[in-house]
């Protein structure tokens, strides 16, 4: 059974600082997704990572995937208040179950002035 | 704009009273998913349709059923809602089952069971 673990689960940052959220998963997969969720809202897609070594960047966020280590990172550069949200990684179960996602627990990010 | 629409956005029902949540999409995607997200938890896949083929997750309770009458619409039926079924229900779509693209999520329906 695929298990996905994120850490930290809670992250309080000062504006302007850098930090990394980690997403570890337990079985082989080469497809990983990052989503953002604002309180009471739905999920917004941030990144799709489809191969080992994939790196994608959008604004102050950069995501990477290491399939050998079964690890993805979401790096935040010079945080701003607007980045406050819950961030989920989700891993494709693969095999005969492509398209079925298992989500991590989520990381609640709060950016303070 | 192409999108995923869910109705209603908020649904209040009584314990044991059947309820139906609806999802429609203008993306013309082949796959539609239903997720349950309880407060402060991650979304959990209930089932999905690839075209008309229904795929149930092993741990989805029998109380939850789904229908997909055509490509655009998908319904979630909860036959006898219990207090533990109060949650946000998210519909999502994807072009296919290859997992090469993201899933597009609707705004969700928040279900309250009294």
XYZ file of N, CA and C in Angstrom:
681
model
N 0.842 -1.192 0.000
C 0.000 0.000 0.000
C 0.883 1.249 0.000
N 0.564 2.158 -0.889
C 1.333 3.396 -1.009
C 1.058 4.318 0.171
N 2.096 4.771 0.834
C 1.960 5.758 1.911
C 2.760 6.993 1.525
N 2.190 8.153 1.794
C 2.814 9.429 1.454
C 2.894 10.256 2.726
N 4.089 10.701 3.046
C 4.284 11.470 4.273
C 4.922 12.811 3.960
N 4.357 13.853 4.505
C 4.912 15.184 4.345
C 5.493 15.646 5.663
N 6.513 16.446 5.579
C 6.989 17.143 6.760
C 7.673 18.439 6.362
N 7.494 19.463 7.180
C 6.699 19.428 8.408
C 5.208 19.490 8.114
N 4.383 19.223 9.113
C 2.940 19.341 8.950
C 2.484 20.776 9.194
N 3.254 21.488 9.995
C 2.950 22.886 10.280
C 4.235 23.681 10.075
N 4.120 24.800 9.394
C 5.298 25.607 9.102
C 4.930 27.070 9.251
N 5.589 27.709 10.200
C 5.385 29.133 10.407
C 6.655 29.846 9.961
N 6.524 30.721 8.986
C 7.689 31.376 8.393
C 7.552 32.880 8.488
N 8.697 33.513 8.512
C 8.708 34.968 8.379
C 8.778 35.329 6.909
N 8.172 36.436 6.567
C 8.300 36.923 5.204
C 9.774 37.091 4.856
N 10.100 36.744 3.651
C 11.461 36.909 3.176
C 12.367 35.711 3.397
N 11.920 34.771 4.209
C 12.752 33.593 4.497
C 12.515 32.479 3.477
N 13.446 31.537 3.482
C 13.360 30.370 2.600
C 13.076 29.126 3.427
N 12.362 28.185 2.831
C 12.148 26.918 3.530
C 11.763 25.845 2.525
N 11.853 24.583 2.967
C 11.546 23.444 2.104
C 10.556 22.513 2.788
N 9.573 22.085 2.022
C 8.625 21.055 2.468
C 9.021 19.755 1.788
N 9.014 18.671 2.549
C 9.439 17.370 2.040
C 8.250 16.429 1.905
N 8.307 15.621 0.862
C 7.260 14.634 0.605
C 7.935 13.301 0.312
N 7.779 12.359 1.201
C 8.342 11.013 1.028
C 7.232 10.030 0.721
N 7.525 9.048 -0.116
C 6.521 8.050 -0.420
C 7.139 6.661 -0.415
N 6.275 5.671 -0.243
C 6.783 4.353 0.155
C 6.993 3.364 -0.978
N 6.348 3.562 -2.135
C 6.522 2.600 -3.224
C 6.908 3.337 -4.489
N 7.400 2.600 -5.427
C 7.907 3.205 -6.662
C 6.815 3.968 -7.388
N 7.128 5.187 -7.753
C 6.233 5.978 -8.594
C 7.056 7.047 -9.272
N 6.692 7.357 -10.501
C 7.421 8.413 -11.197
C 6.527 9.596 -11.524
N 5.415 9.695 -10.778
C 4.490 10.789 -11.029
C 4.045 11.387 -9.708
N 4.329 12.657 -9.560
C 4.015 13.318 -8.296
C 3.484 14.706 -8.593
N 2.534 15.115 -7.782
C 1.826 16.369 -8.005
C 1.838 17.191 -6.726
N 1.892 18.492 -6.878
C 1.745 19.398 -5.742
C 0.497 20.249 -5.963
N -0.264 20.381 -4.862
C -1.481 21.187 -4.893
C -1.447 22.170 -3.738
N -2.163 23.252 -3.933
C -2.355 24.246 -2.877
C -3.837 24.298 -2.547
N -4.146 24.446 -1.254
C -5.532 24.588 -0.836
C -5.640 25.729 0.169
N -6.460 26.730 -0.157
C -6.778 27.798 0.774
C -7.941 27.350 1.654
N -8.064 27.905 2.857
C -9.112 27.462 3.789
C -10.498 27.479 3.169
N -11.190 26.371 3.259
C -12.548 26.272 2.748
C -12.655 26.211 1.238
N -11.530 26.139 0.564
C -11.533 26.144 -0.903
C -11.090 24.793 -1.455
N -11.139 24.706 -2.779
C -10.732 23.471 -3.441
C -9.224 23.451 -3.675
N -8.772 22.448 -4.389
C -7.352 22.284 -4.633
C -6.947 22.923 -5.950
N -5.854 23.631 -5.900
C -5.300 24.283 -7.079
C -4.004 23.581 -7.438
N -3.887 23.181 -8.687
C -2.685 22.490 -9.124
C -1.502 23.443 -9.183
N -0.372 23.009 -8.628
C 0.857 23.803 -8.693
C 1.858 23.197 -9.682
N 2.193 21.931 -9.472
C 3.226 21.296 -10.286
C 2.859 19.851 -10.585
N 3.305 19.404 -11.765
C 3.239 18.005 -12.143
C 4.667 17.562 -12.437
N 5.142 16.552 -11.744
C 6.507 16.061 -11.888
C 6.423 14.632 -12.401
N 6.981 14.390 -13.581
C 6.728 13.118 -14.254
C 7.957 12.254 -14.458
N 9.109 12.676 -13.959
C 10.291 11.838 -14.164
C 11.327 12.139 -13.097
N 12.264 11.209 -12.966
C 13.336 11.403 -11.994
C 14.145 12.642 -12.376
N 14.416 13.474 -11.403
C 15.189 14.673 -11.673
C 14.373 15.849 -12.156
N 13.060 15.672 -12.296
C 12.223 16.775 -12.783
C 12.273 17.930 -11.788
N 12.386 19.116 -12.325
C 12.374 20.333 -11.515
C 11.465 21.334 -12.218
N 10.573 21.925 -11.430
C 9.707 22.950 -12.010
C 9.653 24.136 -11.057
N 9.538 25.318 -11.647
C 9.506 26.536 -10.844
C 8.389 27.438 -11.318
N 7.736 28.059 -10.354
C 6.704 29.044 -10.650
C 6.769 30.089 -9.545
N 7.221 31.274 -9.923
C 7.321 32.337 -8.923
C 8.278 31.959 -7.806
N 7.805 32.014 -6.599
C 8.651 31.737 -5.428
C 8.675 30.271 -5.043
N 8.028 29.426 -5.805
C 7.959 28.000 -5.507
C 8.738 27.206 -6.542
N 9.475 26.207 -6.042
C 10.189 25.302 -6.924
C 10.018 23.882 -6.391
N 9.651 22.970 -7.284
C 9.432 21.580 -6.881
C 10.400 20.683 -7.632
N 10.815 19.617 -6.953
C 11.715 18.651 -7.577
C 11.299 17.243 -7.198
N 11.769 16.286 -7.999
C 11.416 14.888 -7.763
C 12.655 14.014 -7.898
N 12.881 13.185 -6.896
C 13.937 12.175 -6.929
C 13.248 10.835 -6.749
N 13.041 10.122 -7.844
C 12.282 8.871 -7.758
C 13.069 7.767 -7.077
N 14.391 7.859 -7.140
C 15.210 6.813 -6.499
C 15.122 6.923 -4.981
N 15.112 8.148 -4.501
C 14.976 8.373 -3.064
C 13.516 8.400 -2.639
N 12.612 8.368 -3.608
C 11.165 8.467 -3.344
C 10.884 9.730 -2.540
N 11.373 10.837 -3.069
C 11.313 12.096 -2.344
C 11.039 13.238 -3.313
N 10.127 14.098 -2.908
C 9.920 15.344 -3.621
C 10.057 16.491 -2.633
N 10.536 17.611 -3.126
C 10.655 18.792 -2.283
C 9.912 19.955 -2.926
N 9.362 20.797 -2.079
C 8.752 22.047 -2.505
C 9.486 23.154 -1.774
N 10.272 23.911 -2.525
C 11.099 24.946 -1.914
C 10.443 26.309 -2.076
N 10.424 27.035 -0.981
C 9.814 28.367 -0.958
C 10.941 29.384 -0.807
N 10.981 30.308 -1.713
C 12.024 31.341 -1.689
C 11.416 32.691 -1.351
N 11.995 33.352 -0.356
C 11.559 34.702 0.026
C 10.047 34.756 0.199
N 9.586 34.030 1.195
C 8.149 33.855 1.407
C 7.420 35.192 1.548
N 6.207 35.207 1.017
C 5.306 36.349 1.185
C 3.992 35.837 1.777
N 3.227 36.764 2.361
C 2.003 36.375 3.063
C 1.038 35.597 2.165
N 0.991 35.967 0.893
C 0.048 35.319 -0.039
C 0.300 33.830 -0.206
N 1.459 33.365 0.213
C 1.747 31.938 0.100
C 1.136 31.125 1.253
N 0.566 31.782 2.224
C -0.071 31.081 3.338
C -1.217 30.232 2.806
N -1.139 28.930 3.068
C -2.124 27.960 2.560
C -1.705 26.581 3.067
N -2.481 25.580 2.692
C -2.079 24.192 2.935
C -1.568 23.607 1.632
N -0.417 22.965 1.684
C 0.203 22.386 0.502
C 0.179 20.854 0.617
N -0.336 20.232 -0.420
C -0.409 18.772 -0.474
C 0.479 18.262 -1.600
N 1.202 17.194 -1.317
C 1.764 16.422 -2.406
C 0.864 15.204 -2.613
N 0.834 14.715 -3.822
C 0.026 13.543 -4.146
C 0.833 12.675 -5.099
N 0.827 11.390 -4.857
C 1.624 10.450 -5.643
C 0.701 9.526 -6.417
N 1.021 9.343 -7.677
C 0.250 8.434 -8.521
C 0.595 7.005 -8.134
N -0.438 6.177 -7.972
C -0.204 4.798 -7.539
C 0.478 3.962 -8.607
N 0.363 4.391 -9.865
C 1.074 3.730 -10.941
C 0.599 2.322 -11.215
N 1.404 1.606 -11.980
C 1.052 0.239 -12.344
C -0.243 0.211 -13.119
N -1.193 -0.589 -12.664
C -2.502 -0.623 -13.303
C -3.409 0.452 -12.741
N -2.885 1.279 -11.870
C -3.697 2.286 -11.192
C -3.246 3.698 -11.498
N -2.722 3.903 -12.706
C -2.350 5.263 -13.078
C -3.560 6.176 -12.954
N -3.297 7.384 -12.459
C -4.352 8.361 -12.297
C -4.996 8.316 -10.929
N -4.685 7.282 -10.125
C -5.231 7.213 -8.769
C -4.189 7.796 -7.830
N -4.578 8.844 -7.136
C -3.636 9.589 -6.307
C -3.798 9.264 -4.832
N -2.651 9.168 -4.161
C -2.624 9.116 -2.707
C -1.983 10.404 -2.221
N -2.695 11.106 -1.341
C -2.238 12.400 -0.875
C -1.451 12.291 0.425
N -0.486 13.187 0.590
C 0.133 13.376 1.887
C -0.822 14.100 2.817
N -0.391 14.240 4.071
C -1.271 14.810 5.095
C -1.483 16.314 4.921
N -0.621 16.918 4.154
C -0.704 18.364 3.974
C 0.228 19.105 4.922
N 0.751 20.207 4.463
C 1.588 21.101 5.272
C 0.882 22.447 5.349
N 0.562 22.856 6.559
C -0.097 24.152 6.749
C 0.988 25.202 6.889
N 1.051 26.082 5.917
C 2.073 27.128 5.884
C 1.457 28.456 6.276
N 2.075 29.093 7.248
C 1.661 30.439 7.655
C 2.865 31.349 7.529
N 2.705 32.421 6.767
C 3.788 33.380 6.583
C 3.454 34.647 7.354
N 4.346 35.002 8.275
C 4.142 36.171 9.131
C 4.956 37.343 8.618
N 4.442 38.581 8.865
C 5.225 39.773 8.479
C 6.568 39.815 9.204
N -14.858 29.772 -19.811
C -13.697 29.002 -19.395
C -14.101 27.565 -19.113
N -13.266 26.636 -19.566
C -13.513 25.240 -19.246
C -13.321 25.023 -17.755
N -14.205 24.218 -17.172
C -14.137 24.107 -15.730
C -14.874 22.890 -15.202
N -14.698 22.687 -13.885
C -15.404 21.646 -13.149
C -16.356 22.356 -12.179
N -17.623 21.995 -12.258
C -18.659 22.674 -11.480
C -19.306 21.679 -10.542
N -19.497 22.084 -9.319
C -20.173 21.215 -8.359
C -21.380 21.936 -7.777
N -22.453 21.176 -7.633
C -23.672 21.707 -7.020
C -24.277 20.679 -6.068
N -24.847 21.124 -4.970
C -24.733 22.493 -4.470
C -23.371 22.727 -3.835
N -23.057 23.914 -3.453
C -21.799 24.185 -2.770
C -21.891 23.804 -1.296
N -23.064 23.925 -0.757
C -23.314 23.535 0.631
C -24.592 22.703 0.663
N -24.547 21.614 1.393
C -25.694 20.722 1.491
C -25.870 20.312 2.951
N -27.065 20.541 3.450
C -27.404 20.093 4.801
C -28.427 18.978 4.667
N -28.181 17.875 5.311
C -29.128 16.770 5.274
C -29.312 16.213 6.677
N -30.341 15.404 6.803
C -30.582 14.777 8.103
C -29.966 13.398 8.125
N -29.645 12.966 9.298
C -29.127 11.620 9.494
C -30.047 10.614 8.800
N -29.470 9.804 7.915
C -30.232 8.760 7.240
C -31.014 9.195 6.020
N -31.042 10.476 5.711
C -31.805 10.951 4.559
C -30.908 10.992 3.323
N -31.281 10.270 2.263
C -30.411 10.207 1.077
C -30.113 11.590 0.506
N -28.925 11.718 -0.021
C -28.515 12.980 -0.619
C -27.713 12.694 -1.881
N -27.836 13.579 -2.854
C -27.096 13.465 -4.117
C -26.327 14.738 -4.362
N -25.051 14.561 -4.653
C -24.192 15.681 -5.023
C -23.875 15.548 -6.504
N -23.776 16.690 -7.182
C -23.546 16.608 -8.617
C -22.265 17.325 -9.027
N -21.717 16.862 -10.122
C -20.503 17.418 -10.696
C -20.660 17.445 -12.207
N -20.294 18.556 -12.802
C -20.289 18.617 -14.261
C -18.978 19.232 -14.722
N -18.600 18.915 -15.947
C -17.326 19.425 -16.462
C -17.472 19.791 -17.929
N -16.783 20.860 -18.272
C -16.781 21.314 -19.674
C -15.432 21.055 -20.328
N -14.591 20.267 -19.651
C -13.242 19.989 -20.167
C -13.222 18.820 -21.140
N -14.331 18.099 -21.206
C -14.433 16.916 -22.050
C -13.396 15.848 -21.672
N -13.128 15.760 -20.374
C -12.176 14.772 -19.895
C -12.838 13.411 -19.743
N -12.026 12.376 -19.954
C -12.564 11.018 -19.882
C -12.747 10.519 -18.460
N -11.935 11.025 -17.545
C -11.924 10.472 -16.194
C -12.524 11.477 -15.213
N -13.378 10.976 -14.345
C -13.936 11.810 -13.273
C -13.764 11.085 -11.951
N -13.407 11.828 -10.933
C -13.087 11.281 -9.621
C -13.965 11.933 -8.558
N -14.244 11.167 -7.518
C -14.848 11.730 -6.307
C -13.909 11.478 -5.137
N -13.647 12.577 -4.402
C -12.831 12.518 -3.201
C -13.666 12.985 -2.011
N -13.343 12.430 -0.859
C -13.899 12.908 0.402
C -12.758 13.551 1.187
N -12.996 14.761 1.678
C -11.991 15.414 2.504
C -12.631 15.860 3.813
N -12.237 15.208 4.881
C -12.720 15.610 6.199
C -11.838 16.728 6.741
N -12.347 17.415 7.728
C -11.681 18.598 8.244
C -10.238 18.299 8.639
N -9.342 19.129 8.135
C -7.905 19.046 8.442
C -7.273 17.740 7.989
N -7.882 17.075 7.016
C -7.303 15.837 6.485
C -7.044 15.975 4.988
N -6.333 15.019 4.471
C -6.055 14.986 3.041
C -7.274 14.446 2.297
N -7.418 14.790 1.046
C -8.477 14.182 0.239
C -8.253 12.682 0.113
N -9.353 11.949 0.122
C -9.295 10.490 0.007
C -10.170 10.068 -1.165
N -9.590 9.323 -2.073
C -10.323 8.892 -3.267
C -11.404 7.890 -2.886
N -12.627 8.165 -3.348
C -13.749 7.239 -3.128
C -13.906 6.295 -4.319
N -13.990 6.863 -5.505
C -14.098 6.079 -6.741
C -13.811 6.980 -7.921
N -13.686 6.354 -9.084
C -13.534 7.141 -10.294
C -14.128 6.403 -11.477
N -14.440 7.162 -12.491
C -14.929 6.630 -13.751
C -13.891 6.907 -14.821
N -13.515 5.872 -15.545
C -12.811 6.089 -16.801
C -13.826 5.843 -17.899
N -14.273 6.921 -18.490
C -15.389 6.868 -19.430
C -16.589 6.298 -18.665
N -17.104 5.143 -19.064
C -18.237 4.581 -18.333
C -17.820 3.483 -17.358
N -16.534 3.181 -17.333
C -16.050 2.123 -16.440
C -15.898 2.664 -15.030
N -16.591 2.020 -14.105
C -16.608 2.458 -12.712
C -15.537 1.714 -11.925
N -14.766 2.456 -11.119
C -13.723 1.867 -10.301
C -13.902 2.318 -8.856
N -14.207 1.343 -8.015
C -14.469 1.641 -6.611
C -13.207 1.384 -5.797
N -12.890 2.261 -4.867
C -11.793 1.976 -3.957
C -12.255 0.910 -2.966
N -11.325 0.049 -2.559
C -11.687 -1.104 -1.726
C -12.316 -0.685 -0.402
N -11.897 0.459 0.133
C -12.385 0.854 1.446
C -13.493 1.900 1.384
N -14.065 2.120 0.218
C -15.204 3.034 0.112
C -16.451 2.328 0.625
N -17.137 2.932 1.595
C -18.323 2.255 2.155
C -19.416 2.057 1.107
N -20.195 0.992 1.294
C -21.291 0.687 0.368
C -22.347 1.785 0.353
N -22.369 2.567 1.372
C -23.298 3.687 1.504
C -23.093 4.738 0.407
N -21.936 4.705 -0.217
C -21.606 5.667 -1.265
C -21.731 4.986 -2.623
N -22.482 5.649 -3.506
C -22.659 5.145 -4.852
C -22.403 6.301 -5.824
N -22.185 5.944 -7.071
C -21.956 6.986 -8.060
C -22.617 6.624 -9.372
N -22.940 7.644 -10.129
C -23.511 7.470 -11.465
C -22.839 8.450 -12.412
N -22.645 7.997 -13.631
C -22.118 8.897 -14.653
C -22.952 8.690 -15.918
N -24.011 9.442 -16.047
C -24.920 9.225 -17.187
C -24.336 9.636 -18.539
N -23.376 10.544 -18.533
C -22.714 10.958 -19.777
C -21.344 11.519 -19.431
N -20.605 11.929 -20.452
C -19.224 12.389 -20.231
C -19.168 13.583 -19.292
N -20.165 14.426 -19.358
C -20.094 15.708 -18.656
C -20.494 15.650 -17.190
N -21.342 14.699 -16.835
C -21.921 14.703 -15.500
C -21.539 13.464 -14.699
N -21.393 13.675 -13.391
C -21.163 12.566 -12.481
C -21.850 12.908 -11.165
N -22.486 11.910 -10.554
C -23.221 12.126 -9.324
C -22.673 11.245 -8.219
N -22.719 11.772 -7.019
C -22.378 11.004 -5.825
C -23.643 10.880 -4.993
N -24.054 9.652 -4.752
C -25.233 9.379 -3.935
C -24.785 8.806 -2.599
N -25.280 9.409 -1.542
C -25.039 8.852 -0.212
C -26.383 8.361 0.289
N -26.499 7.059 0.420
C -27.829 6.454 0.618
C -28.384 6.731 2.006
N -27.553 6.659 3.006
C -28.011 6.874 4.378
C -26.895 7.589 5.135
N -26.841 8.898 4.982
C -25.718 9.645 5.569
C -25.674 9.518 7.082
N -24.479 9.279 7.571
C -24.245 9.298 9.011
C -23.458 10.538 9.380
N -23.354 10.758 10.689
C -22.638 11.952 11.151
C -21.197 11.948 10.665
N -20.630 10.777 10.521
C -19.251 10.650 10.069
C -19.045 10.948 8.603
N -20.126 11.150 7.871
C -20.011 11.459 6.444
C -19.943 12.958 6.185
N -20.051 13.748 7.232
C -19.899 15.192 7.072
C -18.480 15.487 6.604
N -18.371 16.178 5.499
C -17.056 16.397 4.887
C -17.221 17.322 3.696
N -16.097 17.683 3.100
C -16.089 18.329 1.794
C -15.939 17.219 0.760
N -16.783 17.253 -0.256
C -16.700 16.273 -1.340
C -16.217 16.984 -2.591
N -15.109 16.490 -3.089
C -14.445 17.114 -4.222
C -14.569 16.239 -5.451
N -14.963 16.858 -6.529
C -14.981 16.186 -7.828
C -13.748 16.650 -8.596
N -13.143 15.751 -9.315
C -11.979 16.107 -10.125
C -12.067 15.404 -11.465
N -11.373 15.948 -12.447
C -11.328 15.315 -13.762
C -9.892 15.249 -14.254
N -9.653 14.314 -15.149
C -8.389 14.297 -15.869
C -8.648 13.783 -17.266
N -7.728 14.125 -18.156
C -7.941 13.788 -19.557
C -7.994 12.284 -19.755
N -7.065 11.572 -19.078
C -7.047 10.121 -19.212
C -6.471 9.521 -17.946
N -6.243 8.223 -17.986
C -5.759 7.526 -16.793
C -4.239 7.395 -16.781
N -3.557 8.057 -17.694
C -2.103 7.881 -17.764
C -1.381 8.660 -16.671
N -2.092 9.591 -16.044
C -1.462 10.329 -14.961
C -0.415 11.327 -15.415
N -0.427 11.671 -16.691
C 0.599 12.575 -17.189
C 0.209 14.035 -17.040
N -1.013 14.259 -16.651
C -1.471 15.624 -16.428
C -2.117 15.700 -15.063
N -2.232 16.932 -14.598
C -2.830 17.115 -13.283
C -4.314 16.785 -13.311
N -4.875 16.587 -12.145
C -6.321 16.496 -12.022
C -6.859 17.899 -11.730
N -8.000 18.199 -12.313
C -8.631 19.497 -12.137
C -9.791 19.334 -11.157
N -9.726 20.094 -10.100
C -10.712 19.949 -9.033
C -11.805 21.005 -9.131
N -13.019 20.572 -8.800
C -14.121 21.509 -8.653
C -14.039 22.210 -7.311
N -14.964 23.134 -7.067
C -14.925 23.927 -5.832
C -15.343 23.152 -4.591
N -15.956 21.982 -4.795
C -16.343 21.165 -3.645
C -17.754 21.421 -3.178
N -18.339 20.399 -2.547
C -19.618 20.527 -1.849
C -19.375 20.170 -0.395
N -19.721 21.110 0.465
C -19.555 20.857 1.907
C -20.851 20.266 2.435
N -20.767 19.053 2.944
C -21.952 18.339 3.435
C -21.987 18.373 4.956
N -23.125 18.782 5.464
C -23.373 18.777 6.906
C -24.512 17.814 7.191
N -24.316 16.934 8.143
C -25.338 15.939 8.505
C -25.828 16.240 9.918
N -27.124 16.475 10.026
C -27.697 16.823 11.343
C -28.357 15.613 11.997
